[in-house]
Coordinates of C-alpha atoms in Angstrom, one line a residue:
M1 CA 43.4 -27.6 53.1
L2 CA 42.9 -28.7 49.7
L3 CA 44.0 -32.2 50.4
Q4 CA 41.4 -33.1 53.6
R5 CA 38.9 -33.9 51.1
Y6 CA 41.9 -36.6 49.6
Y7 CA 41.9 -38.2 52.8
P8 CA 38.1 -40.3 52.7
I9 CA 39.3 -42.3 49.8
V10 CA 43.3 -42.3 50.5
S11 CA 41.6 -44.1 53.9
E12 CA 39.2 -46.1 52.1
I13 CA 42.1 -47.8 49.5
Q14 CA 44.3 -48.0 52.1
E15 CA 41.8 -50.3 54.9
K16 CA 40.9 -51.9 51.9
D17 CA 44.8 -53.3 50.8
K18 CA 45.3 -53.7 54.6
M19 CA 42.2 -56.4 55.2
L20 CA 44.0 -57.7 51.8
A21 CA 47.0 -57.9 53.2
L22 CA 46.3 -59.4 55.9
S23 CA 44.2 -62.2 54.5
S24 CA 47.2 -63.2 52.1
S25 CA 50.0 -62.6 54.1
P26 CA 50.7 -64.1 57.6
T27 CA 52.5 -61.1 58.4
F28 CA 51.7 -57.6 58.3
C29 CA 53.6 -54.0 58.5
Q30 CA 51.1 -50.6 59.3
F31 CA 51.6 -47.5 57.6
P32 CA 55.6 -47.2 59.3
P33 CA 56.7 -43.9 59.8
R34 CA 58.7 -41.4 57.6
H35 CA 62.3 -41.9 58.3
T36 CA 65.1 -39.2 56.9
F37 CA 68.6 -40.9 59.1
R38 CA 71.4 -42.2 56.2
F39 CA 72.1 -45.7 55.9
R40 CA 75.0 -46.9 57.5
V41 CA 77.5 -47.5 54.1
S42 CA 78.8 -50.3 56.5
T43 CA 75.6 -51.4 57.1
L44 CA 74.9 -52.1 52.7
V45 CA 75.9 -55.3 50.2
K46 CA 76.9 -53.9 46.5
A47 CA 73.2 -54.7 44.5
L48 CA 74.3 -56.8 41.4
S49 CA 71.5 -57.1 38.8
S50 CA 73.1 -58.4 35.9
T51 CA 70.1 -59.5 33.1
T52 CA 71.3 -61.8 30.6
S53 CA 68.8 -63.4 28.0
A54 CA 68.1 -65.9 30.6
D55 CA 66.0 -63.4 32.3
C56 CA 63.8 -63.1 29.3
N57 CA 59.8 -62.6 29.8
A58 CA 57.6 -64.0 27.5
G59 CA 60.3 -64.1 25.3
V60 CA 61.8 -60.6 25.2
R61 CA 65.1 -59.7 25.7
T62 CA 66.7 -58.1 28.8
S63 CA 69.6 -58.1 27.3
Y64 CA 71.0 -57.9 23.4
E65 CA 75.0 -57.5 23.5
G66 CA 76.3 -59.7 21.2
V67 CA 72.9 -61.2 19.8
K68 CA 73.3 -61.5 15.5
L69 CA 71.5 -60.4 12.8
E70 CA 71.8 -61.9 9.7
E71 CA 68.9 -61.1 6.6
K72 CA 68.1 -60.3 3.1
V73 CA 65.6 -57.9 2.8
A74 CA 62.3 -59.3 1.6
A75 CA 60.0 -56.5 -0.6
E76 CA 56.9 -55.9 2.1
G77 CA 59.8 -54.6 4.1
A78 CA 61.8 -52.6 1.7
A79 CA 59.4 -49.5 1.5
K80 CA 61.1 -46.4 2.0
T81 CA 62.4 -47.6 5.3
R82 CA 65.3 -46.7 7.8
L83 CA 67.9 -49.5 8.1
D84 CA 68.1 -48.7 11.6
T85 CA 64.2 -49.7 11.8
W86 CA 64.8 -51.7 10.0
I87 CA 66.9 -53.4 12.1
S88 CA 65.2 -52.8 15.2
T89 CA 61.7 -55.1 13.4
K90 CA 63.9 -57.9 13.2
I91 CA 65.8 -58.3 16.4
N92 CA 62.4 -58.5 19.0
G93 CA 62.2 -56.0 22.4
I94 CA 65.7 -53.9 21.1
S95 CA 65.3 -49.7 20.7
R96 CA 66.7 -48.2 18.0
A97 CA 68.2 -46.3 19.4
R98 CA 70.9 -49.4 20.6
V99 CA 70.7 -50.4 16.6
Q100 CA 72.3 -47.0 16.2
S101 CA 75.0 -47.0 18.6
S102 CA 75.9 -50.5 16.6
I103 CA 75.5 -48.7 13.2
R104 CA 78.1 -46.6 14.3
A105 CA 80.1 -48.5 15.8
G106 CA 81.1 -50.4 13.1
L107 CA 79.2 -53.8 13.7
V108 CA 76.4 -53.0 10.8
C109 CA 76.9 -54.3 7.0
V110 CA 75.1 -53.9 3.3
N111 CA 76.3 -56.4 1.1
G112 CA 79.6 -56.9 2.7
R113 CA 80.4 -53.5 3.4
I114 CA 80.4 -51.9 7.2
V115 CA 77.9 -49.3 7.4
D116 CA 79.8 -46.0 8.4
K117 CA 78.4 -42.3 9.4
D118 CA 81.2 -41.4 7.6
T119 CA 81.2 -43.1 4.3
N120 CA 80.0 -41.4 1.5
E121 CA 79.3 -44.6 -0.7
A122 CA 76.5 -47.0 -1.4
P123 CA 76.5 -50.5 -0.2
K124 CA 76.9 -52.6 -3.9
N125 CA 72.9 -54.0 -4.4
T126 CA 72.8 -55.6 -8.0
H127 CA 68.5 -55.5 -7.5
H128 CA 68.7 -51.9 -7.8
P129 CA 72.1 -50.7 -8.6
V130 CA 72.5 -46.7 -6.4
K131 CA 75.6 -44.6 -6.8
D132 CA 76.4 -41.2 -4.7
L133 CA 74.5 -42.1 -0.8
P134 CA 75.1 -41.4 2.3
V135 CA 75.4 -45.3 3.7
K136 CA 74.4 -44.5 7.2
V137 CA 72.0 -44.5 10.0
S138 CA 69.1 -43.1 7.9
Y139 CA 70.4 -45.3 4.6
A140 CA 67.0 -46.5 3.2
V141 CA 66.7 -50.4 2.4
R142 CA 66.3 -51.9 -0.7
T143 CA 65.0 -55.7 -1.8
G144 CA 67.4 -57.3 -2.0
D145 CA 70.1 -56.0 0.4
E146 CA 71.9 -58.1 2.8
V147 CA 72.5 -56.5 6.1
N148 CA 74.5 -58.3 8.4
C149 CA 73.7 -56.9 12.6
T150 CA 75.6 -57.5 16.0
I151 CA 75.1 -55.2 18.2
A152 CA 77.2 -53.6 20.1
K153 CA 78.6 -53.7 23.8
L154 CA 76.6 -51.0 26.1
Q155 CA 78.8 -48.8 27.3
P156 CA 77.7 -47.4 31.4
L157 CA 76.4 -44.8 31.4
R158 CA 77.9 -42.0 34.3
A159 CA 75.3 -40.7 36.6
D160 CA 76.6 -37.5 39.3
A161 CA 75.2 -37.1 42.4
E162 CA 73.0 -34.1 43.0
D163 CA 72.0 -32.4 46.0
I164 CA 68.5 -33.2 44.6
P165 CA 66.0 -32.5 48.4
L166 CA 64.3 -36.7 48.2
D167 CA 60.8 -36.9 50.0
I168 CA 61.5 -39.9 51.6
I169 CA 58.9 -41.5 53.1
Y170 CA 60.4 -44.8 54.4
E171 CA 64.0 -46.2 54.7
D172 CA 66.0 -48.8 56.1
D173 CA 69.6 -51.3 55.4
H174 CA 66.9 -52.6 52.3
V175 CA 65.0 -50.8 50.8
L176 CA 64.4 -46.5 50.7
V177 CA 60.8 -45.6 49.1
V178 CA 60.5 -42.4 48.0
N179 CA 57.1 -40.5 47.0
K180 CA 58.7 -38.9 43.3
P181 CA 57.1 -34.9 42.5
P182 CA 56.0 -34.5 39.0
H183 CA 59.0 -33.7 36.3
M184 CA 61.2 -35.5 37.8
V185 CA 63.0 -38.3 35.6
V186 CA 63.7 -41.8 37.6
H187 CA 67.3 -42.4 36.1
P188 CA 69.3 -41.1 34.0
A189 CA 69.3 -41.3 29.7
P190 CA 71.0 -39.9 27.1
G191 CA 70.2 -36.1 26.6
N192 CA 68.9 -36.3 30.6
P193 CA 71.9 -36.9 32.1
R194 CA 71.3 -35.0 35.0
G195 CA 68.1 -34.0 38.0
T196 CA 67.2 -37.7 37.8
L197 CA 66.0 -39.2 41.3
V198 CA 68.8 -41.6 40.4
N199 CA 71.3 -38.7 40.9
A200 CA 69.5 -37.3 43.7
V201 CA 70.0 -41.1 45.4
L202 CA 73.3 -40.7 44.7
N203 CA 73.9 -38.0 46.7
H204 CA 72.2 -39.5 49.7
C205 CA 73.9 -42.3 49.8
S206 CA 77.0 -40.5 49.5
L207 CA 78.2 -41.5 46.3
P208 CA 79.7 -38.7 44.1
N209 CA 78.9 -40.7 41.2
A210 CA 78.5 -43.8 39.1
A211 CA 78.1 -45.6 35.8
L212 CA 74.5 -47.3 35.1
T213 CA 74.7 -50.5 33.7
D214 CA 72.6 -53.8 33.3
A215 CA 69.9 -51.9 31.5
E216 CA 68.6 -50.1 27.9
W217 CA 70.0 -46.4 28.4
L218 CA 66.7 -44.8 26.2
S219 CA 64.3 -42.6 27.5
E220 CA 61.5 -43.2 29.5
A221 CA 59.2 -43.8 26.3
D222 CA 61.3 -46.7 25.1
D223 CA 59.1 -50.4 25.6
V224 CA 60.8 -51.9 28.7
S225 CA 58.2 -53.5 30.5
E226 CA 58.2 -51.9 34.0
D227 CA 58.4 -55.6 35.2
D228 CA 61.6 -56.0 34.3
L229 CA 63.1 -52.9 34.7
N230 CA 66.6 -53.8 36.3
I231 CA 69.0 -50.6 36.5
D232 CA 72.4 -50.7 38.5
V233 CA 74.2 -48.0 40.6
H234 CA 77.6 -48.4 40.4
P235 CA 79.5 -46.5 42.2
T236 CA 83.0 -45.2 39.6
N237 CA 85.3 -43.9 42.5
Q238 CA 86.0 -47.5 43.6
S239 CA 89.3 -49.9 43.3
T240 CA 88.5 -53.4 42.0
C241 CA 89.2 -54.9 45.6
E242 CA 86.0 -52.1 46.9
E243 CA 84.2 -53.0 44.3
T244 CA 84.2 -56.6 45.8
D245 CA 83.7 -55.8 49.0
P246 CA 79.8 -56.4 50.8
C247 CA 80.0 -53.1 52.0
S248 CA 79.8 -51.1 49.1
I249 CA 76.9 -49.2 47.8
R250 CA 75.0 -50.1 44.7
P251 CA 71.8 -49.4 45.1
G252 CA 69.0 -50.9 42.4
I253 CA 65.8 -49.3 39.8
V254 CA 63.5 -52.0 40.0
H255 CA 60.4 -49.7 38.7
R256 CA 59.8 -47.1 37.2
L257 CA 56.9 -43.9 37.4
D258 CA 56.8 -41.6 33.9
K259 CA 58.8 -38.2 34.4
G260 CA 55.3 -36.7 34.7
T261 CA 53.5 -39.0 36.9
S262 CA 53.8 -38.3 40.9
G263 CA 54.0 -40.8 43.9
L264 CA 55.0 -43.9 45.9
L265 CA 58.3 -45.9 44.0
V266 CA 61.0 -48.4 46.2
V267 CA 64.8 -48.4 46.2
A268 CA 66.7 -51.4 46.7
K269 CA 69.5 -50.9 48.8
N270 CA 71.5 -54.6 48.3
E271 CA 72.3 -57.7 46.3
H272 CA 69.3 -59.8 47.6
S273 CA 66.7 -56.6 47.9
H274 CA 67.0 -55.7 44.4
A275 CA 66.8 -59.6 43.0
N276 CA 63.9 -59.8 45.6
L277 CA 62.5 -56.9 44.7
A278 CA 62.7 -57.2 40.5
E279 CA 60.8 -60.9 41.3
Q280 CA 58.0 -59.9 43.0
F281 CA 57.2 -57.1 40.4
K282 CA 57.6 -59.9 37.8
A283 CA 55.8 -61.8 39.7
H284 CA 52.7 -58.9 39.2
T285 CA 52.1 -59.6 43.3
V286 CA 53.4 -55.8 44.0
N287 CA 49.9 -53.7 44.7
R288 CA 50.2 -50.8 42.9
V289 CA 47.2 -48.6 43.1
Y290 CA 46.9 -45.3 41.1
L291 CA 45.0 -41.7 41.4
S292 CA 43.9 -40.1 37.6
V293 CA 41.9 -37.1 36.9
T294 CA 40.2 -38.5 33.4
S295 CA 38.6 -36.0 30.7
G296 CA 34.7 -37.3 30.8
L297 CA 33.6 -41.2 32.8
P298 CA 34.3 -44.2 31.5
T299 CA 31.4 -46.6 30.4
S300 CA 31.0 -48.2 32.5
A301 CA 32.1 -47.1 36.4
S302 CA 34.2 -50.3 37.1
G303 CA 36.3 -52.8 34.7
R304 CA 39.0 -54.2 33.7
V305 CA 40.7 -53.6 30.6
E306 CA 43.2 -56.4 29.3
V307 CA 45.0 -55.3 26.0
H308 CA 48.0 -56.4 25.4
I309 CA 50.5 -53.2 24.3
G310 CA 52.7 -52.4 22.0
R311 CA 54.9 -49.3 20.0
D312 CA 52.9 -46.8 17.8
L313 CA 54.2 -47.4 14.9
N314 CA 53.1 -43.3 13.5
N315 CA 55.3 -42.0 16.9
R316 CA 57.8 -44.2 18.3
I317 CA 57.5 -42.2 21.7
R318 CA 54.2 -43.6 22.0
M319 CA 53.0 -46.3 22.8
T320 CA 48.9 -47.7 22.1
A321 CA 46.7 -50.3 22.2
I322 CA 47.3 -53.3 20.2
T323 CA 43.3 -55.1 19.5
G324 CA 42.6 -58.5 17.9
N325 CA 44.5 -60.0 15.3
K326 CA 47.4 -57.0 15.4
Y327 CA 49.1 -59.0 17.7
S328 CA 53.1 -58.8 17.5
G329 CA 56.1 -60.3 18.7
S330 CA 56.8 -56.9 20.2
S331 CA 53.4 -56.8 22.2
R332 CA 53.0 -56.9 26.0
H333 CA 49.4 -58.6 27.8
A334 CA 48.8 -55.6 29.7
A335 CA 45.4 -55.8 32.8
S336 CA 44.7 -53.2 34.7
R337 CA 41.5 -52.6 37.0
Y338 CA 39.4 -49.4 36.8
K339 CA 36.8 -47.5 39.3
V340 CA 35.3 -44.4 38.8
L341 CA 35.9 -42.6 42.6
E342 CA 33.7 -39.3 41.5
V343 CA 32.3 -37.6 38.6
L344 CA 33.7 -34.1 37.8
A345 CA 32.3 -31.3 36.7
N346 CA 29.2 -32.5 35.7
G347 CA 30.8 -35.2 33.9
G348 CA 33.1 -33.5 32.1
A349 CA 35.9 -35.4 34.2
A350 CA 35.7 -38.0 36.7
L351 CA 39.2 -38.9 39.7
V352 CA 39.4 -42.9 38.7
E353 CA 40.8 -45.1 40.6
W354 CA 43.8 -47.8 38.8
R355 CA 44.9 -51.2 40.3
L356 CA 48.1 -52.6 38.0
E357 CA 47.8 -56.4 37.3
T358 CA 50.6 -56.1 35.1
G359 CA 53.4 -52.9 34.9
R360 CA 53.5 -51.5 31.1
T361 CA 54.6 -48.5 29.3
H362 CA 52.5 -46.3 29.7
Q363 CA 50.2 -49.0 30.6
I364 CA 47.2 -46.9 32.7
R365 CA 47.8 -43.8 30.4
V366 CA 47.7 -46.3 27.2
H367 CA 44.3 -48.2 28.8
A368 CA 42.5 -45.1 29.3
K369 CA 42.7 -43.9 26.2
Y370 CA 41.7 -47.3 24.7
L371 CA 38.0 -46.5 26.9
G372 CA 38.1 -42.9 26.0
I373 CA 38.7 -41.2 28.5
P374 CA 42.7 -39.7 28.6
L375 CA 44.2 -38.6 31.2
V376 CA 44.0 -34.7 31.5
G377 CA 46.7 -32.8 30.7
D378 CA 48.2 -35.9 28.2
E379 CA 48.8 -34.5 25.9
L380 CA 50.6 -37.3 24.1
Y381 CA 47.7 -39.5 24.4
G382 CA 44.6 -37.4 23.7
G383 CA 44.7 -35.1 27.2
T384 CA 44.7 -32.5 25.8
K385 CA 44.4 -29.3 26.9
D386 CA 41.7 -28.7 23.7
M387 CA 39.9 -31.9 24.5
T388 CA 39.2 -31.3 27.5
L389 CA 38.4 -27.8 27.7
S390 CA 35.9 -28.2 25.1
L391 CA 34.3 -31.5 27.0
L392 CA 34.1 -29.5 30.4
R393 CA 32.3 -26.5 28.2
Q394 CA 29.9 -28.6 26.5
K395 CA 28.9 -30.1 29.9
N396 CA 29.1 -27.1 31.6
P397 CA 27.8 -24.5 29.5
C398 CA 26.8 -22.2 31.8
V399 CA 30.7 -22.1 33.5
G400 CA 31.8 -18.9 32.6
H401 CA 34.7 -19.6 29.6
L402 CA 37.3 -17.3 31.0
Q403 CA 36.8 -19.4 34.9
L404 CA 37.3 -23.4 32.1
D405 CA 40.6 -21.7 30.7
N406 CA 42.1 -20.8 33.5
L407 CA 41.7 -24.3 34.8
V408 CA 43.1 -25.6 32.4
S409 CA 46.0 -23.5 30.8
S410 CA 47.0 -24.9 34.8
I411 CA 47.4 -27.9 34.0
E412 CA 51.3 -28.6 32.9
R413 CA 51.3 -32.9 33.3
P414 CA 48.7 -35.9 33.0
C415 CA 47.0 -36.3 35.7
L416 CA 48.0 -39.4 37.7
H417 CA 49.5 -40.3 41.6
A418 CA 50.8 -43.4 42.8
M419 CA 48.9 -43.1 45.9
V420 CA 49.9 -46.9 47.6
L421 CA 52.5 -48.8 46.9
G422 CA 52.9 -52.6 49.1
F423 CA 55.2 -55.4 48.1
K424 CA 56.9 -57.7 51.3
H425 CA 60.3 -56.9 52.9
P426 CA 62.9 -58.8 50.9
C427 CA 64.3 -59.4 53.9
T428 CA 61.6 -59.9 57.4
G429 CA 59.0 -61.2 54.7
K430 CA 56.6 -58.7 56.5
Y431 CA 54.2 -57.1 54.3
M432 CA 55.0 -53.3 53.4
H433 CA 52.2 -50.7 53.2
F434 CA 52.6 -47.0 51.2
S435 CA 50.1 -44.4 50.7
C436 CA 50.1 -40.5 49.9
P437 CA 47.8 -38.1 48.9
P438 CA 48.3 -36.4 45.7
P439 CA 50.9 -33.3 45.3
V440 CA 49.1 -29.6 45.2
D441 CA 49.4 -29.3 41.6
F442 CA 47.0 -32.7 41.4
A443 CA 44.7 -31.4 44.6
E444 CA 44.4 -28.1 43.0
I445 CA 42.9 -29.7 39.6
L446 CA 40.8 -31.7 41.5
S447 CA 39.6 -29.2 43.3
Q448 CA 38.6 -26.6 40.8
L449 CA 36.5 -29.6 39.3
R450 CA 34.8 -30.2 42.3
N451 CA 34.3 -26.8 42.0
I452 CA 32.7 -26.3 38.9
S453 CA 30.7 -30.1 40.4
K454 CA 28.7 -27.6 42.9

């Protein structure tokens, strides 16, 4: 069995985590058996997780509705900068997509003129008069432009129930723990409304559709801190009375995994659980252990990475490590611990364990790149097939090129798996500990790398 060699590693990590739990918590829950039963609608209360500016952590907002910006464009900020990009740099933490929605809603003015996607007249600028330029989302600001912006109300995103199988690790009336497969997005977003974990959960909860509110509806690449994530799933087929009925179902997402990442994820099933779990994630008390396969070996076999993470200004779908005096208002403190569990392919790769102290977007992927060991299969952060193949050939000159080519060509995602998840049960206070080995694709890559090492 491909997974047999995982179990010593999983067992060792699980026993270590159990000892930590016993020493830090008065109660401890052994790894519970799987349950696939559906919870009863009558036993659930709705999850309510509205977020306001009062919920901000470290100065970063979780709600932007009504936020206003009135500012004149300075010379240093006007070098061919798009209007939406310029505004997004002035409002800490907001996404460019949210700014674009506000522009299209007619809530942005330049020099007293409303910027509209259908208008072809440029706003008047006495400093640099320009004629016949389209004033739209892509309008480039100029020195002296006076910009007024009000962020539009976030419109709920509709999600429909879909009959997608869920690998349920544990379920009770308060929480649902699932083993997310690779290539599944956690929640719907513009351009990706179907096939997500939320769609599957709606079906599991016997809800035909829902409106997703109280979150920035962006792709997983946007820099919403995982520790601050709150997604409310609100059924749309309920009457006003049903909406206030504590028996109505309204699950909540309090953290997420990247599309390519497999592994454990918890979903809250009522108001109390949602609020309690959200606080645990914000307090960094949730135990999260990941397994990865990296390209190459780190300089030290174990260590701690503590470096800020922020948006890569050259690629908005990518995050980057922010070092030295380059900290900005949008960068966030991030810390991870790593340990090499096994050297693979004579140093061409490694099986590395990661323990998160914080939960930032793409944190492990960014920290792995920062250490010079990008995850195998992570095209966005340097773990390209060409890079992986080059290093494997360098470390294994006696291995046939065809064998290495076939190995690398089979990699379809970043080799990252959320193996361990531990938290205090939001109702009982007991420490809940879950673990699951990586899926078949991860195991197959690991097996092939081990064969090269022989």
